């Protein structure tokens, strides 16, 4: 590739250029290049100023933000608070959008312009996570975006951003070509042109890298990591990610089902998952390290919670559950299953990295303590259908806010549609104590106090084995020699994080 | 060929039953026609109506033919290829439905019969086919080929095997060969199997559609002789379709000549061969191959067979007829009795009177 | 044995075709099929030979042997085919090709199958001309038109652009004959060309061929199983049975005074030689397999007069121009009733 | 002719109606598109809004009728995922698939016919046996496995050809094509070989069978009896007769080439309809699935039509016999 | 011309020992060494499949016998338990590839054979019926065929999966739905030719019921092309199952067919752990090639022109 140009092979599919149409990582990657956000994440996950230079809560329910001055849109017009107001409105109302962005703006009841560079956001309740959530919403210009449809963005007609790059061409399913925005307010970018090529097939992606067709690939297939790491022509970059693979258990059923039977195949009289000892046995019988190291080839690490160590609200007291077959068998016997039982573990087979493989490995291990486990792997679209009835199911959860509360309120809180609690709590785990602790933490603005509360909640959930956390996924990139990539916790593959390698 | 009569009693009973109604023809076709038209869907019909496409051509294979098969007699049906002989034969056998006209079996209109009656009637009119290689199912043993239908229709009282043996023997085949497949037989033998199959359901009428045409000369005589002896023994009625005038003359009591879907002359055999009336018949007789014809130069017969898709107007034969005149081109000649029992369709007959 | 024929052979210069002791065999898994065994005949210019015999007696194989178009694994095992002084059995492929269609032509039985259904009549005629003569396409077209006219096809120029299926069976056979005549070959082999046609059309074709042969002075082998056709057309008749010529002679001799009992049976079983309504005289039994021919006379298993003598090899016996392979020949006077 | 085209179109309509109905019901059975598309943390209200927006709150019959009514006006709905008119999304991807399918078919013709001819003319030769053995392989190996091997060998081991994507494209008739640039051709080669492998084998077999069937025909004997050279006999008489089934099968198989491009496209990252339909099925993007199927049916009908026209051109007999049964 | 009329050979048959069609078939089939090799190979494979539980060192479907720690072992390594040697290595779950192939053969073969058989049954019945009755019946059935042919198999498989859940049986159902049309078309084509032969007319004249005509007269005579198609379709079904597994809608992950083994190993192909995918691929290749060899010879034997 000619100097100053960067080719990136993306595993995911870019489905649109409209930054508010569909929230998927590849779309976010493109939006990240073309637009800026009020707040930004550093590669390691720190919250940093973006188009907003600073923010503070003037009252518990009002955030005030100071905007960056002298920012220009790529067509030369100045950026003002008006654009932000327009964006907040637009992102919630994109026609035909399958959604995805209103969640980040859910906490904003009202947005007010104070002056050209000052903004007030009113929330119905204290919303400590709002600045973090705003790191997901690309700010688009009012003058170009008014009345603009998704098609207009895709065609590049209205794709006016303040970001480091400008759109040259978008070929659906194939590629996105960008060129440098020399007027960007940030540091000067080394790449004159950037091309994202969509290469969903992992092997093809790797061979494209090896063949020199692309300089950077994301989503490196685990199987290739050992070889790529050895390869002198390639660098591998990795960072622990924010995505957790866990097993959700069924707390809703009173009895067993076709998916939880005694050893003769008759549904169990009592739902075994309601017994903490069973849950603990299931958790302790899993050799997480083996799965992470052997099966996942170190693309994941064993975990007992859902954030990487060192992250905000990480509970140091909660360790990776010990792998102890003897203890697990004992617990099972205590719970009244000395003979074990039969269980079906559900898993998608096209959603998370090696999802079905992980489920099988878990099933192996469960079978060894007498829980004869069958794995039922389904494509994601079919997998969803019966998700409320699964006895044990494998899911993944990312915490984009990089704090524990996001998972607590969505995955572990008692489901409550009106409050929007527990939307991902398909097993119906319900612990009033945990609920109130979570609610309290989520309305506490003070970071220190909030962290304490969150850690307490994490400890409580793990004591009760509310779910079985398995793996914390790491993010991997590979670049050709001559390119260095600063890995990002949020999985995005951004040209601003790629630099030419300093000659040695 | 042994000709000793040893017909079973049941067959005699059947024959007797037929005799009582001797006056009524066993099979009678009244003004039957058969049109083969490509099936038109709704859309084609619409499009054709709108004049966007030409209607697909229809073949008038048989046009207004009336023929009767009388008890115990042999009717020879002669005509050139494609003139509708087979079609007429299949209509008589009840395999093909008529497009118009009436088919009567024993004086009863087939159209008014119940399905069961029709099945019975159909059994009593059997066919022997031209091609001894296609007419037998190659994947069935001879015993099944012959025995299937009588078993299906419960015509056998006792065990099947002796019955099948009897049928084979009667057709001049060694019953010990009955476990073989058709491909293990010669053409003549196969034709005998076909005959045994037809006779196994005790029909009154046998429709022989060019039944000896595909056979070698020396075998032809064997089969013709078999037909003759069977007729005597079983009091059968034949519709004998052939383009070979020699064989027809040898076998038939009456002869009908067909040309392009129409019967143009019908008369007792000796009458036809001595006093042919229609120019076409005379032409046929003229060209009839005879072994004693000496090496000679002959006059050329004019013209080719017209296409049945677009038959000539008026008398179908007029383009080839040496005597054709204006009326032949426009008016279809009707069958008229020129002698007692001798019918002919030619405008020339009107001129004479 | 061939020398017997040689005695009667007309002066050498006039002999167009001389087949001597031809043996064409097909090796098969079940054994050697002797489709043609010791066949000899010769033809002088302008004569018509009727080759008669029932199905499978080796008539077509004889024809294809002459054309050099045997289907593998068939091959000429022995004998010679002298044509214009050259032995065709020793000719290389290219020389044989030059001969085919140019000096020897063949017409096949089924007019529906002999013309390529997807090529226009004109194409098929013109290519036949261009295969041998270096003329322009226009000239070839002209010659084709003339050839079609010669066989009695109306508006021949238009027919050239017709496809075979647009012609009736008789027309197609006439086209095939026209193609055979394009180069005015010295020898035409007609393999049952009228069997598939109707009586009236058959008569037309026979008449036309006869006329053309006479006018152009060509030599003709007419293969058929129909004795009545032969009686109209042929100067000489050869009757084949199970791969051998069992009787050979002038047409009137063979047909009126047959000597071999097979020939007699054939003639007598024709309906017109029988009284209507009576049983036809028939030859009982069936033709033996070429793989398991009885020794001696192949016909003896079906012959009333057969005795031990017939099991011996049957040489060709000759009486004047009339020869046969039968040790109990029918006396000339009692031949036919 | 016109009536026959009319019948084809009406039949195609029936197929489309039946198929879209099946898809409507089928997609509903498979799963809920909203659950697939919506972010995991979406609230109930957001879900409901989406359901309403997609019209999924209506009874399935009503949804279908609405679709049908709109379709009559040329509106086949908007993709759930792309938010664009479904037909537009498909048509945008169609050239890539077409290009792949056509080049695969071309390869099949260019390679398959000569090999088949050879195998048919010299059935007993070693070469012919090798060809036939090879064609068994081409027939037998699952497309995806061959695709992987191709990538392994030619992209990874040898590094000769790119493993993925369309490469540089260039504009012709307002559409981007790969075959117009050198780089594009490079990218096109592996996937089209992958896709063509089955077709090549099929073609070899078909041609061989055709040759074996045609050679013993009387008219071939007659052609030889005319003294034609072997080149002309085979090149004209045999070949022209073989072309009829070949063209028919190419036409019929063109459909399955497009269907099988699903696999090839997903392996080679070829941005065509096939990959799109897999993604759409995974995401239960019903309007896209329906639009895809409509396009495919339209393809089938058009191809069959062209095949029949070619058939008429090649085989003069069908003209007279008409098309009715 | 009647190509078959040659009383010579006929009489020979009539006189010689009666040779049953089967014996003739046997003789013709064994004419090709390659085909016999194919048959032997196929029988061997079938035996392996049948006796897989006895032959395999490990039950690859019993998760308790697998150990993730033994995952991706090279060929010829010993298991960490010491109980067995992984002759062909292991996959990422620690499944012995050789045992996996033995068991996978079982699944692949039975899926292929069963689906081809049922497909043949349904498809040829419909095809024959269409050809025999013609007209409306024909139109309806042939439109169904069209419908099937323009429907991506993957979509069918997904719907089946959604309706009935995952399982070998459901894969078979999906394959049957994907395959019947080929049989229907073939049967119809063959039957259209047979239908107008005189023996069918004779059966009609003998008032044999339609069902009997279809199944006793037409079917046996349409068998040759159907048998040939069936061999191709068995191979196709096996390959299709593999493809479905590759796309994630095939057999259950814990009971891998050959196709699923290949699909699972596919990600390791580039990284040098070739054996996971390669050996099952070879096994699949052998199966399909052996079936095709047999099918090829059948095609030649059953084609009347091809004999001798
Ligand atoms: N099933 C059919 N569909 C369409 N046309 C048919 C059908 N059967 C017969 N015909 C046409 O009807 C006409 C008469 O056919 P038929 O078979 O009765 O003639 P034929 O006198 O028996 O001729 P042949 O001597 O050749 O057997 C022919 O033109 C033929 O093409
Ligand atoms: N390719 C071949 N392989 C084996 N045997 C053959 C082959 N061709 C012909 N024969 C045998 O040669 C013998 C003579 O065949 P031929 O075709 O010459 O007979 P024919 O007299 O022309 O008969 P028909 O009147 O039926 O045309 C037959 O018994 C036939 O079985
Ligand atoms: Mg007829
Ligand atoms: Mg012959
Ligand atoms: Ni309207």
XYZ file of N, CA and C in Angstrom, chain A residues 13-16 21-23 94-104 106 150-151 154 169-175 177 197-201 203-205 207-208 210-211 350-351 379-385 387 397 400 406 410 417-420 423-424 426, chain D residues 28-32 35-47 50 53-54 78-85 88 92-93 148 151 155-156 159 161-169 176 183 187 265-271 275 279-284:
378
model
N -19.928 -6.322 9.683
C -20.497 -5.712 8.494
C -20.911 -4.283 8.796
N -20.424 -3.364 7.983
C -20.906 -1.991 8.065
C -22.224 -1.943 7.312
N -23.299 -1.628 8.008
C -24.576 -1.658 7.309
C -25.038 -0.260 6.921
N -24.428 0.764 7.484
C -24.888 2.113 7.145
C -23.825 3.124 7.542
N -28.367 5.214 12.931
C -29.345 4.278 12.381
C -29.349 2.947 13.115
N -28.195 2.347 13.265
C -28.157 1.009 13.829
C -26.875 0.856 14.625
N -27.024 0.584 15.906
C -25.867 0.514 16.783
C -25.188 -0.830 16.680
N -34.745 8.362 14.121
C -34.352 8.093 12.731
C -35.406 7.195 12.110
N -35.963 7.611 10.972
C -37.021 6.779 10.368
C -36.487 5.393 9.992
N -37.300 4.383 10.210
C -36.997 2.990 9.840
C -35.827 2.389 10.603
N -35.323 3.136 11.554
C -34.163 2.598 12.249
C -34.571 1.442 13.141
N -33.758 0.389 13.117
C -34.033 -0.685 14.060
C -33.575 -0.300 15.462
N -33.246 0.904 15.670
C -32.984 1.397 17.010
C -31.556 1.208 17.450
N -31.313 1.578 18.680
C -29.992 1.352 19.201
C -29.397 2.549 19.907
N -29.874 3.745 19.573
C -29.238 4.903 20.176
C -30.096 5.571 21.230
N -31.380 5.322 21.194
C -32.221 5.998 22.180
C -31.835 5.566 23.586
N -31.308 4.353 23.719
C -30.898 3.868 25.032
C -29.871 4.794 25.684
N -28.973 5.319 24.870
C -27.931 6.169 25.436
C -28.483 7.537 25.834
N -31.652 7.868 26.896
C -32.833 7.621 27.704
C -32.885 8.566 28.901
N -31.360 8.354 6.008
C -30.248 7.407 6.080
C -29.584 7.255 4.721
N -30.428 7.221 3.673
C -29.869 7.087 2.325
C -28.918 8.235 2.009
N -25.708 7.476 3.573
C -25.005 6.388 2.889
C -24.375 6.872 1.599
N -16.192 7.007 -0.209
C -17.096 6.088 -0.899
C -17.530 4.992 0.059
N -18.781 4.631 -0.074
C -19.273 3.503 0.724
C -19.847 2.477 -0.239
N -19.255 1.301 -0.306
C -19.767 0.220 -1.147
C -20.326 -0.849 -0.215
N -21.648 -0.926 -0.120
C -22.243 -1.838 0.869
C -21.707 -3.250 0.705
N -21.385 -3.831 1.809
C -20.935 -5.213 1.797
C -19.498 -5.376 1.383
N -18.874 -4.303 0.935
C -17.527 -4.463 0.429
C -16.520 -3.566 1.133
N -16.722 -2.277 1.074
C -15.679 -1.386 1.573
C -16.217 -0.007 1.912
N -14.387 3.859 1.997
C -13.148 4.607 1.778
C -13.247 5.994 2.402
N -12.041 -2.616 4.612
C -12.591 -3.685 3.782
C -13.321 -4.663 4.662
N -14.470 -5.078 4.199
C -15.300 -5.965 5.013
C -14.971 -7.406 4.643
N -14.376 -8.102 5.564
C -13.958 -9.479 5.303
C -14.478 -10.363 6.437
N -15.710 -10.795 6.321
C -16.311 -11.512 7.453
C -15.669 -12.872 7.694
N -15.133 -13.472 6.660
C -14.558 -14.795 6.845
C -13.208 -14.678 7.551
N -10.685 -16.673 8.112
C -9.508 -17.166 7.405
C -9.124 -16.194 6.300
N -10.140 -15.697 5.622
C -9.876 -14.767 4.536
C -9.248 -13.494 5.077
N -9.706 -13.103 6.258
C -9.180 -11.873 6.842
C -7.693 -12.045 7.148
N -5.671 -14.218 5.831
C -4.825 -14.358 4.650
C -4.698 -13.036 3.932
N -5.732 -12.199 4.016
C -5.604 -10.865 3.418
C -4.492 -10.093 4.115
N -1.888 -11.436 5.706
C -0.605 -12.042 5.374
C -0.195 -11.706 3.952
N -1.190 -11.615 3.096
C -0.881 -11.330 1.701
C -0.642 -9.843 1.471
N -23.510 -18.776 16.573
C -22.969 -17.843 15.583
C -22.863 -16.447 16.162
N -22.844 -16.361 17.508
C -22.936 -15.036 18.083
C -21.620 -14.598 18.735
N -28.615 -21.147 15.845
C -28.263 -19.824 15.335
C -28.961 -18.745 16.164
N -28.343 -17.621 16.230
C -28.795 -16.555 17.115
C -30.267 -16.217 16.929
N -30.698 -16.175 15.674
C -32.086 -15.748 15.451
C -33.076 -16.750 16.020
N -32.722 -18.022 15.961
C -33.626 -19.033 16.499
C -33.458 -19.130 18.009
N -32.251 -18.870 18.433
C -31.904 -18.992 19.838
C -32.784 -18.113 20.713
N -33.130 -16.964 20.182
C -33.891 -15.993 20.951
C -35.285 -16.481 21.360
N -35.817 -17.348 20.545
C -37.256 -17.607 20.676
C -37.665 -18.135 22.032
N -35.863 -18.167 24.792
C -34.829 -17.798 25.759
C -35.357 -17.693 27.187
N -22.329 -10.423 27.450
C -22.799 -9.089 27.821
C -21.626 -8.128 27.824
N -20.656 -1.302 28.069
C -20.052 -0.177 27.359
C -19.745 0.987 28.288
N -24.122 -1.303 34.895
C -24.850 -1.546 33.649
C -25.333 -2.990 33.577
N -29.329 -4.376 34.138
C -29.945 -5.011 32.969
C -30.050 -6.524 33.098
N -40.729 -4.050 33.495
C -40.793 -3.394 32.188
C -40.960 -1.893 32.319
N -41.757 -1.496 33.290
C -42.028 -0.067 33.374
C -40.761 0.690 33.730
N -39.929 0.108 34.590
C -38.714 0.818 34.977
C -37.561 0.517 34.034
N -37.767 -0.417 33.165
C -36.668 -0.773 32.280
C -35.595 -1.559 32.996
N -33.848 -6.062 31.653
C -34.296 -6.401 30.298
C -33.555 -7.619 29.757
N -32.424 -7.945 30.318
C -31.661 -9.087 29.817
C -31.665 -10.213 30.853
N -33.253 -12.988 31.525
C -34.222 -13.957 31.001
C -34.504 -15.069 31.993
N -41.687 -15.671 10.739
C -42.352 -15.552 12.031
C -42.059 -16.741 12.928
N -42.019 -17.901 12.288
C -41.779 -19.107 13.059
C -40.339 -19.150 13.556
N -39.430 -18.754 12.699
C -38.020 -18.846 13.079
C -37.751 -18.005 14.321
N -38.165 -16.813 14.317
C -37.874 -15.992 15.467
C -38.444 -14.603 15.299
N -38.075 -13.757 16.219
C -38.616 -12.413 16.234
C -37.515 -11.454 15.803
N -36.193 -9.062 18.381
C -35.266 -9.576 19.384
C -33.854 -9.686 18.831
N -33.773 -9.956 17.540
C -32.448 -10.098 16.958
C -31.783 -8.734 16.791
N -32.599 -7.754 16.416
C -32.021 -6.478 16.025
C -31.825 -5.513 17.178
N -32.730 -5.594 18.119
C -32.764 -4.572 19.143
C -31.532 -4.734 20.041
N -30.973 -3.632 20.549
C -29.833 -3.775 21.460
C -30.282 -4.481 22.732
N -29.401 -5.227 23.344
C -29.820 -6.055 24.479
C -30.434 -5.262 25.614
N -30.045 -3.998 25.731
C -30.538 -3.261 26.901
C -31.754 -2.400 26.570
N -32.339 -2.634 25.421
C -33.468 -1.793 25.036
C -34.635 -1.998 26.003
N -35.328 -0.923 26.222
C -36.476 -1.036 27.130
C -37.676 -1.540 26.345
N -38.698 -1.899 27.121
C -39.913 -2.407 26.503
C -40.497 -1.384 25.528
N -40.488 -0.142 25.953
C -41.084 0.891 25.102
C -40.338 0.970 23.777
N -39.032 0.873 23.858
C -38.253 0.936 22.618
C -38.556 -0.266 21.735
N -38.692 -1.420 22.381
C -39.036 -2.613 21.612
C -40.389 -2.424 20.919
N -40.311 -0.291 17.996
C -39.711 -0.954 16.846
C -40.701 -1.919 16.209
N -43.058 -0.043 14.327
C -42.438 0.528 13.134
C -42.313 -0.516 12.025
N -41.992 -1.754 12.392
C -41.878 -2.814 11.397
C -43.240 -3.370 10.989
N -39.132 -2.028 3.289
C -37.793 -1.579 3.614
C -37.096 -2.624 4.455
N -35.837 -2.782 4.183
C -35.046 -3.709 4.989
C -35.070 -3.271 6.443
N -35.242 -4.227 7.345
C -35.203 -3.890 8.764
C -33.822 -3.377 9.147
N -32.832 -4.023 8.616
C -31.472 -3.724 9.045
C -30.934 -2.476 8.358
N -31.193 -2.385 7.049
C -30.594 -1.296 6.294
C -31.482 -0.064 6.237
N -32.757 -0.276 6.506
C -33.671 0.840 6.480
C -33.902 1.385 5.090
N -33.328 0.722 4.086
C -33.526 1.171 2.720
C -34.531 0.262 2.046
N -35.058 0.694 0.907
C -35.967 -0.204 0.184
C -35.256 -1.534 -0.077
N -33.917 -2.225 -3.429
C -32.752 -1.415 -3.749
C -31.484 -2.073 -3.204
N -28.530 -3.562 -5.573
C -27.192 -3.016 -5.449
C -26.159 -4.138 -5.412
N -26.541 -5.247 -4.800
C -25.597 -6.344 -4.662
C -25.636 -7.298 -5.857
N -12.212 -23.454 0.850
C -11.178 -23.316 1.872
C -9.832 -23.784 1.348
N -8.356 -21.247 -0.916
C -7.761 -20.132 -0.177
C -6.433 -20.563 0.425
N -3.993 -18.535 -1.814
C -3.825 -17.251 -1.151
C -2.783 -17.339 -0.052
N -2.888 -18.389 0.761
C -2.035 -18.421 1.930
C -0.677 -19.014 1.598
N 0.244 -17.407 -2.138
C 0.108 -15.962 -2.147
C -0.119 -15.377 -3.534
N -3.130 -15.264 -5.272
C -4.413 -14.608 -5.506
C -5.013 -14.139 -4.196
N -5.713 -13.035 -4.255
C -6.329 -12.538 -3.024
C -7.443 -13.470 -2.555
N -7.677 -13.474 -1.261
C -8.613 -14.433 -0.692
C -10.004 -13.867 -0.552
N -10.111 -12.577 -0.718
C -11.397 -12.019 -0.344
C -11.686 -10.711 -1.036
N -12.944 -10.432 -1.204
C -13.363 -9.143 -1.715
C -13.411 -9.099 -3.229
N -13.818 -7.939 -3.737
C -13.985 -7.797 -5.172
C -12.819 -7.097 -5.830
N -11.985 -6.473 -4.992
C -10.880 -5.751 -5.589
C -11.354 -4.473 -6.254
N -10.485 -3.941 -7.100
C -10.789 -2.705 -7.795
C -11.947 -2.952 -8.753
N -12.922 -2.078 -8.713
C -14.004 -2.236 -9.675
C -14.006 -1.043 -10.606
N -20.809 -1.187 -10.999
C -19.410 -1.503 -10.760
C -19.126 -2.954 -11.109
N -6.942 -6.021 -11.206
C -7.083 -6.377 -9.801
C -8.402 -7.100 -9.547
N -9.293 -10.921 -8.149
C -10.196 -11.269 -7.054
C -11.271 -12.235 -7.506
N -19.828 -16.991 -1.741
C -19.708 -15.579 -1.380
C -19.335 -15.417 0.074
N -19.890 -16.278 0.936
C -19.564 -16.062 2.339
C -18.138 -16.506 2.632
N -17.629 -17.447 1.867
C -16.246 -17.853 2.113
C -15.268 -16.817 1.563
N -15.579 -16.299 0.405
C -14.638 -15.392 -0.241
C -14.959 -13.924 0.020
N -15.876 -13.691 0.919
C -16.213 -12.319 1.235
C -16.624 -11.534 0.010
N -17.357 -12.186 -0.855
C -17.782 -11.540 -2.098
C -19.064 -10.777 -1.829
N -19.050 -9.473 -2.054
C -20.211 -8.696 -1.614
C -21.410 -8.820 -2.550
N -24.327 -13.519 0.069
C -23.884 -13.207 1.409
C -24.965 -12.397 2.107
N -26.899 -13.170 5.684
C -26.981 -12.199 6.770
C -28.428 -11.874 7.092
N -29.222 -11.721 6.031
C -30.615 -11.342 6.252
C -31.361 -12.436 6.990
N -31.050 -13.675 6.632
C -31.711 -14.761 7.332
C -31.276 -14.758 8.781
N -30.001 -14.563 9.000
C -29.528 -14.536 10.377
C -30.192 -13.427 11.171
N -30.457 -12.322 10.478
C -31.052 -11.199 11.193
C -32.558 -11.158 11.015
N -33.092 -12.175 10.364
C -34.535 -12.257 10.128
C -35.058 -10.997 9.458
